[in-house]
Short mmCIF file of C-alpha atoms and ligand atoms in Angstrom, two decimals:
data_model
loop_
_atom_site.label_atom_id
_atom_site.label_comp_id
_atom_site.label_asym_id
_atom_site.label_seq_id
_atom_site.Cartn_x
_atom_site.Cartn_y
_atom_site.Cartn_z
CA MET A 1 123.08 95.36 113.77
CA LYS A 2 125.45 92.43 114.22
CA GLY A 3 125.34 89.19 112.32
CA VAL A 4 126.71 86.19 114.18
CA THR A 5 129.48 85.71 111.66
CA ASP A 6 131.06 87.85 108.98
CA THR A 7 132.74 85.02 107.13
CA ALA A 8 131.61 83.24 103.96
CA PRO A 9 130.93 79.51 104.08
CA ASP A 10 133.90 77.19 103.41
CA ASP A 11 133.48 76.93 99.65
CA GLY A 12 133.46 80.72 99.34
CA SER A 13 129.98 80.93 97.79
CA PHE A 14 126.91 82.03 99.68
CA GLY A 15 123.44 80.62 99.56
CA ASP A 16 120.73 82.84 101.01
CA LEU A 17 122.30 85.76 102.81
CA VAL A 18 121.87 89.06 104.58
CA VAL A 19 123.82 92.32 104.32
CA PHE A 20 123.31 94.76 107.22
CA LEU A 21 123.66 98.32 105.98
CA ASP A 22 125.91 99.38 108.85
CA GLU A 23 128.33 96.50 108.21
CA GLY A 24 128.21 96.04 104.45
CA VAL A 25 129.37 92.42 104.33
CA PRO A 26 127.30 89.36 103.40
CA VAL A 27 126.35 87.05 106.27
CA PRO A 28 124.74 83.62 105.76
CA LEU A 29 120.98 83.95 106.34
CA ALA A 30 120.94 81.17 108.93
CA SER A 31 123.38 83.02 111.18
CA ALA A 32 122.18 86.61 110.64
CA ALA A 33 120.60 88.03 113.80
CA VAL A 34 118.34 91.02 114.32
CA ASN A 35 118.07 92.50 117.83
CA VAL A 36 114.94 91.17 119.58
CA ALA A 37 114.12 94.73 120.73
CA ASP A 38 114.04 96.02 117.16
CA LEU A 39 110.64 97.57 116.44
CA ALA A 40 110.47 95.53 113.24
CA VAL A 41 110.32 92.45 115.48
CA THR A 42 108.17 93.76 118.32
CA ARG A 43 105.70 95.93 116.35
CA GLY A 44 106.16 95.32 112.64
CA ASP A 45 107.07 99.02 112.60
CA GLY A 46 109.06 99.33 109.41
CA ILE A 47 108.87 98.96 105.67
CA PHE A 48 110.22 96.68 102.97
CA GLU A 49 110.56 96.02 99.27
CA SER A 50 110.85 92.70 97.43
CA ILE A 51 112.72 92.89 94.14
CA GLY A 52 113.00 90.17 91.53
CA VAL A 53 116.44 89.41 90.10
CA ILE A 54 116.57 87.44 86.85
CA ASP A 55 119.95 86.12 85.67
CA GLY A 56 121.61 88.73 87.87
CA ARG A 57 119.45 91.60 86.51
CA PHE A 58 117.45 93.62 89.05
CA ILE A 59 113.87 94.14 87.87
CA GLU A 60 112.55 97.70 88.25
CA PHE A 61 115.20 98.64 90.84
CA GLU A 62 114.58 102.39 90.52
CA ARG A 63 110.84 102.02 91.04
CA HIS A 64 111.43 99.89 94.16
CA LEU A 65 113.87 102.42 95.62
CA ALA A 66 111.42 105.25 94.95
CA ARG A 67 108.63 103.30 96.67
CA LEU A 68 110.87 102.57 99.67
CA ALA A 69 111.42 106.32 100.06
CA HIS A 70 107.67 106.95 99.65
CA SER A 71 106.76 104.35 102.31
CA ALA A 72 109.39 105.81 104.69
CA ALA A 73 107.87 109.27 104.29
CA MET A 74 104.37 107.91 105.00
CA LEU A 75 105.62 106.29 108.24
CA ASP A 76 107.60 109.41 109.30
CA LEU A 77 110.80 107.37 109.17
CA PRO A 78 114.09 109.16 108.46
CA GLU A 79 114.83 109.26 104.73
CA PRO A 80 116.44 105.92 103.82
CA ASP A 81 119.94 105.97 102.33
CA LEU A 82 118.96 104.60 98.93
CA GLU A 83 122.54 104.44 97.68
CA ALA A 84 123.51 102.30 100.66
CA PHE A 85 120.52 100.01 100.05
CA GLU A 86 121.40 99.70 96.38
CA ALA A 87 125.09 99.00 97.10
CA ALA A 88 124.21 96.36 99.73
CA ALA A 89 121.73 94.72 97.36
CA ARG A 90 124.24 94.57 94.51
CA ARG A 91 126.96 93.25 96.81
CA GLY A 92 124.56 90.64 98.17
CA VAL A 93 123.54 89.39 94.74
CA ALA A 94 127.18 89.26 93.61
CA ALA A 95 128.03 87.11 96.65
CA HIS A 96 125.07 84.73 96.23
CA ARG A 97 125.46 81.48 94.34
CA PRO A 98 124.09 82.27 90.85
CA GLU A 99 120.47 81.21 90.34
CA PRO A 100 118.09 81.93 87.43
CA GLU A 101 115.85 83.85 89.82
CA LEU A 102 116.61 85.50 93.13
CA LEU A 103 114.50 87.66 95.40
CA VAL A 104 116.09 90.64 97.13
CA LYS A 105 114.32 92.15 100.12
CA LEU A 106 115.15 95.61 101.40
CA LEU A 107 114.10 96.08 105.04
CA TYR A 108 114.05 99.35 106.90
CA SER A 109 112.93 99.45 110.53
CA ARG A 110 112.41 102.17 113.10
CA GLY A 111 115.17 100.39 115.03
CA ILE A 112 115.48 99.59 118.70
CA GLU A 113 112.77 101.24 120.81
CA GLY A 114 114.08 104.47 122.37
CA ASP A 115 117.27 104.59 120.29
CA ASP A 116 115.84 106.69 117.46
CA VAL A 117 118.27 105.05 115.03
CA PRO A 118 116.65 103.22 112.12
CA SER A 119 118.10 99.89 111.07
CA GLY A 120 118.35 98.56 107.55
CA TRP A 121 119.38 95.33 105.93
CA ILE A 122 118.89 93.39 102.74
CA GLN A 123 118.23 89.70 102.17
CA VAL A 124 119.06 87.72 99.06
CA LEU A 125 116.89 84.63 98.73
CA THR A 126 116.62 81.88 96.16
CA GLY A 127 113.31 82.52 94.42
CA PRO A 128 110.62 79.81 94.53
CA ASP A 129 109.74 78.18 91.22
CA HIS A 130 106.86 80.23 89.79
CA SER A 131 106.79 78.58 86.38
CA ALA A 132 103.54 76.61 86.94
CA ALA A 133 101.66 79.70 88.21
CA ARG A 134 102.92 81.78 85.28
CA ARG A 135 102.03 79.11 82.73
CA GLU A 136 98.84 77.56 84.09
CA GLY A 137 97.49 80.30 86.32
CA VAL A 138 96.15 80.43 89.86
CA ARG A 139 92.77 80.00 91.53
CA VAL A 140 91.60 83.15 93.27
CA VAL A 141 88.81 84.08 95.66
CA THR A 142 87.51 87.58 96.29
CA LEU A 143 87.48 88.61 99.95
CA ASP A 144 85.93 91.63 101.66
CA ARG A 145 88.67 94.03 102.79
CA GLY A 146 86.33 95.48 105.39
CA TYR A 147 86.73 99.16 104.55
CA ARG A 148 85.52 101.60 101.92
CA HIS A 149 87.35 102.39 98.68
CA ASP A 150 88.14 105.97 99.83
CA ILE A 151 90.00 104.97 103.01
CA ALA A 152 93.27 106.55 101.85
CA GLN A 153 91.54 109.94 101.77
CA THR A 154 89.37 109.56 104.89
CA SER A 155 91.95 107.88 107.16
CA PRO A 156 95.55 108.47 106.03
CA TRP A 157 96.90 107.27 109.41
CA LEU A 158 95.97 103.74 108.35
CA LEU A 159 98.99 103.93 106.02
CA GLN A 160 97.20 102.49 103.00
CA GLY A 161 99.61 102.48 100.08
CA ALA A 162 102.74 102.14 102.23
CA LYS A 163 104.59 98.81 102.08
CA THR A 164 104.82 98.21 105.82
CA LEU A 165 106.19 95.11 107.54
CA SER A 166 102.75 94.40 109.05
CA TYR A 167 101.65 91.61 106.72
CA ALA A 168 99.82 89.40 109.23
CA LEU A 169 96.46 90.29 107.64
CA ASN A 170 97.77 89.57 104.16
CA LYS A 171 99.01 86.16 105.30
CA ALA A 172 95.70 85.43 107.04
CA ALA A 173 93.83 86.19 103.81
CA LEU A 174 96.02 83.71 101.93
CA ARG A 175 95.22 81.04 104.52
CA GLU A 176 91.52 81.82 104.06
CA ALA A 177 91.99 81.36 100.31
CA ALA A 178 93.59 77.96 100.94
CA ARG A 179 90.61 76.96 103.13
CA ARG A 180 88.39 77.84 100.16
CA GLY A 181 90.50 75.77 97.74
CA ALA A 182 92.33 78.68 96.09
CA GLU A 183 95.91 79.95 95.99
CA ASP A 184 95.34 83.68 96.04
CA VAL A 185 93.00 86.53 96.86
CA ILE A 186 91.61 89.71 95.35
CA PHE A 187 90.37 92.12 98.01
CA VAL A 188 87.14 94.05 97.40
CA SER A 189 86.21 97.14 99.43
CA SER A 190 83.10 97.10 101.63
CA ASP A 191 81.41 99.28 98.97
CA ASP A 192 82.26 96.79 96.18
CA VAL A 193 85.33 98.27 94.51
CA VAL A 194 88.15 95.95 93.42
CA LEU A 195 91.38 96.71 95.30
CA GLU A 196 94.44 94.42 95.12
CA GLY A 197 95.71 91.05 96.27
CA PRO A 198 97.58 90.46 99.55
CA THR A 199 100.87 90.58 97.60
CA ALA A 200 99.87 91.59 94.08
CA ASN A 201 98.08 94.07 91.85
CA VAL A 202 95.21 93.20 89.53
CA LEU A 203 95.18 93.49 85.74
CA VAL A 204 91.93 92.92 83.85
CA ARG A 205 91.38 92.65 80.10
CA HIS A 206 88.23 93.32 78.07
CA GLY A 207 89.01 93.08 74.35
CA ASP A 208 92.00 95.36 73.71
CA ARG A 209 91.39 97.38 76.86
CA PHE A 210 93.49 96.70 79.97
CA ARG A 211 92.68 98.17 83.37
CA THR A 212 94.11 98.10 86.88
CA PRO A 213 92.57 99.53 90.07
CA ARG A 214 93.44 103.17 90.71
CA THR A 215 96.33 103.77 93.09
CA ASP A 216 94.32 106.38 95.02
CA LEU A 217 92.22 103.49 96.38
CA GLY A 218 94.76 102.96 99.14
CA ILE A 219 96.50 100.13 97.36
CA LEU A 220 100.18 99.68 96.66
CA ALA A 221 101.41 101.33 93.45
CA GLY A 222 102.86 98.21 91.83
CA THR A 223 106.27 98.20 90.16
CA THR A 224 105.28 95.10 88.15
CA GLN A 225 102.04 96.74 87.07
CA ALA A 226 103.96 99.85 85.96
CA ALA A 227 106.37 97.73 83.90
CA VAL A 228 103.52 95.76 82.31
CA PHE A 229 101.69 99.00 81.46
CA ASP A 230 104.87 100.25 79.71
CA THR A 231 104.78 97.05 77.63
CA LEU A 232 101.05 97.32 76.86
CA ASP A 233 101.53 100.96 75.81
CA ALA A 234 104.41 99.96 73.52
CA MET A 235 102.22 97.21 72.02
CA GLY A 236 99.53 99.80 71.22
CA PHE A 237 96.93 98.66 73.78
CA ALA A 238 94.84 100.99 75.92
CA ALA A 239 95.99 100.58 79.52
CA GLU A 240 94.51 102.68 82.29
CA GLU A 241 93.77 102.93 86.00
CA ALA A 242 90.06 102.55 86.81
CA LEU A 243 87.37 101.89 89.38
CA LEU A 244 86.48 98.23 88.85
CA SER A 245 83.64 96.19 90.26
CA PRO A 246 83.62 92.43 90.97
CA ALA A 247 81.36 92.10 87.89
CA ASP A 248 84.23 93.50 85.77
CA LEU A 249 86.42 90.65 87.01
CA ALA A 250 83.78 87.98 86.37
CA SER A 251 83.27 89.18 82.77
CA ALA A 252 87.00 89.52 81.98
CA ASP A 253 88.61 88.17 78.82
CA GLY A 254 91.76 87.85 80.90
CA LEU A 255 92.68 88.49 84.53
CA TRP A 256 96.18 88.51 86.02
CA LEU A 257 97.92 89.07 89.34
CA LEU A 258 101.11 91.12 89.06
CA SER A 259 103.89 91.09 91.65
CA SER A 260 107.66 91.26 91.88
CA GLY A 261 108.56 87.64 92.59
CA ARG A 262 105.96 85.78 90.55
CA LEU A 263 105.73 88.64 88.02
CA ILE A 264 102.62 87.73 85.97
CA ALA A 265 100.19 84.98 86.96
CA PRO A 266 96.94 84.50 85.03
CA VAL A 267 93.84 83.89 87.13
CA ARG A 268 92.33 80.64 85.87
CA GLU A 269 89.46 80.47 88.32
CA LEU A 270 87.65 83.22 90.23
CA ASP A 271 85.38 82.27 93.12
CA GLY A 272 85.07 78.78 91.67
CA ARG A 273 84.27 79.86 88.08
CA PRO A 274 86.77 79.28 85.27
CA LEU A 275 88.24 82.29 83.47
CA PRO A 276 89.94 82.28 80.06
CA VAL A 277 93.76 81.96 80.22
CA ASP A 278 95.78 83.20 77.24
CA ALA A 279 99.13 81.49 77.87
CA PRO A 280 100.94 82.78 74.74
CA PHE A 281 99.94 86.36 75.56
CA THR A 282 101.16 85.98 79.15
CA THR A 283 104.46 84.64 77.81
CA THR A 284 104.77 87.65 75.50
CA LEU A 285 104.19 90.04 78.41
CA LEU A 286 106.78 88.19 80.54
CA GLU A 287 109.35 88.35 77.73
CA LYS A 288 108.76 91.96 76.75
CA SER A 289 108.42 93.36 80.28
CA PHE A 290 111.11 91.37 82.11
CA GLY A 291 113.20 89.59 79.49
CA LEU A 292 112.11 86.35 81.07
CA PRO A 293 113.45 83.39 79.12
CA THR A 294 110.71 80.95 78.16
N1 PLP B 1 100.01 95.00 96.56
C1 PLP B 1 100.53 94.49 97.70
C2 PLP B 1 99.73 94.56 98.96
C3 PLP B 1 101.81 93.91 97.70
O1 PLP B 1 102.33 93.41 98.81
C4 PLP B 1 102.53 93.85 96.47
C5 PLP B 1 103.87 93.26 96.40
O2 PLP B 1 104.40 92.70 97.29
C6 PLP B 1 101.95 94.37 95.31
C7 PLP B 1 100.69 94.96 95.40
C8 PLP B 1 102.67 94.32 94.00
O3 PLP B 1 103.74 95.23 93.97
P1 PLP B 1 105.05 94.93 93.13
O4 PLP B 1 104.62 94.63 91.75
O5 PLP B 1 105.83 96.20 93.19
O6 PLP B 1 105.73 93.79 93.76
#
């Protein structure tokens, strides 16, 4: 897939950029073009990963690559060339103007309709400032996801658990949250089981016990959640996957949303009711899990 230009800006340093896998050179984001007939554009028929990069360090790169391969298999896409994705991502970050936090997206599409040739590219973006959400927390509403908790088993063709490019629903849910005076969402199944957020996994604390919804509920297996569980294990806490109800969230001693860009955001309000926020503990988890400077 051709970018409009293959040259770096005049001062030699890139801002946000794209590297197409078949070309391998960074292209400024503003002039990078994807074919309008690409199925990623016309159908959202593809997959992606978003990876945090802190001070040039990729966070959980291996877990993201493994999940890209898993999503590709679920969508019957040809196996992605993970080495090419990794090389493009590293080249892209090296070419980007240094920033404390960057976000790298890996995109893999079914390609142009009829061609049967998948297309892949990476984006390197300056990360938004998440410090307020990490420190002070976010307001969250629960929303009905509209299907049962066992959908992954009953209806695998719905691709639950794959990270597809079709995020229109997730974005709509975030707009609904904004209409209700909140910044984020936790989805609950139609039979009252806690699932995930539109772009995050859920972590709930009761005493020294930490739980996250089971990945067989048709939710995304989170790379951030896995890293935080490694930290909790190392700290000697019990951390497990579970079936959680909305009542478990309301009674929590601590509730967090976990995701690659924002990493760890405490939930300070759930459906209009305040929840306890333990800022020093969140800081400890951020430091130990991601080496995040405070
Ligand atoms: N669930 C959904 C639906 C997501 O989109 C994401 C991340 O984008 C997550 C969970 C969290 O996954 P990760 O921690 O790997 O970013």
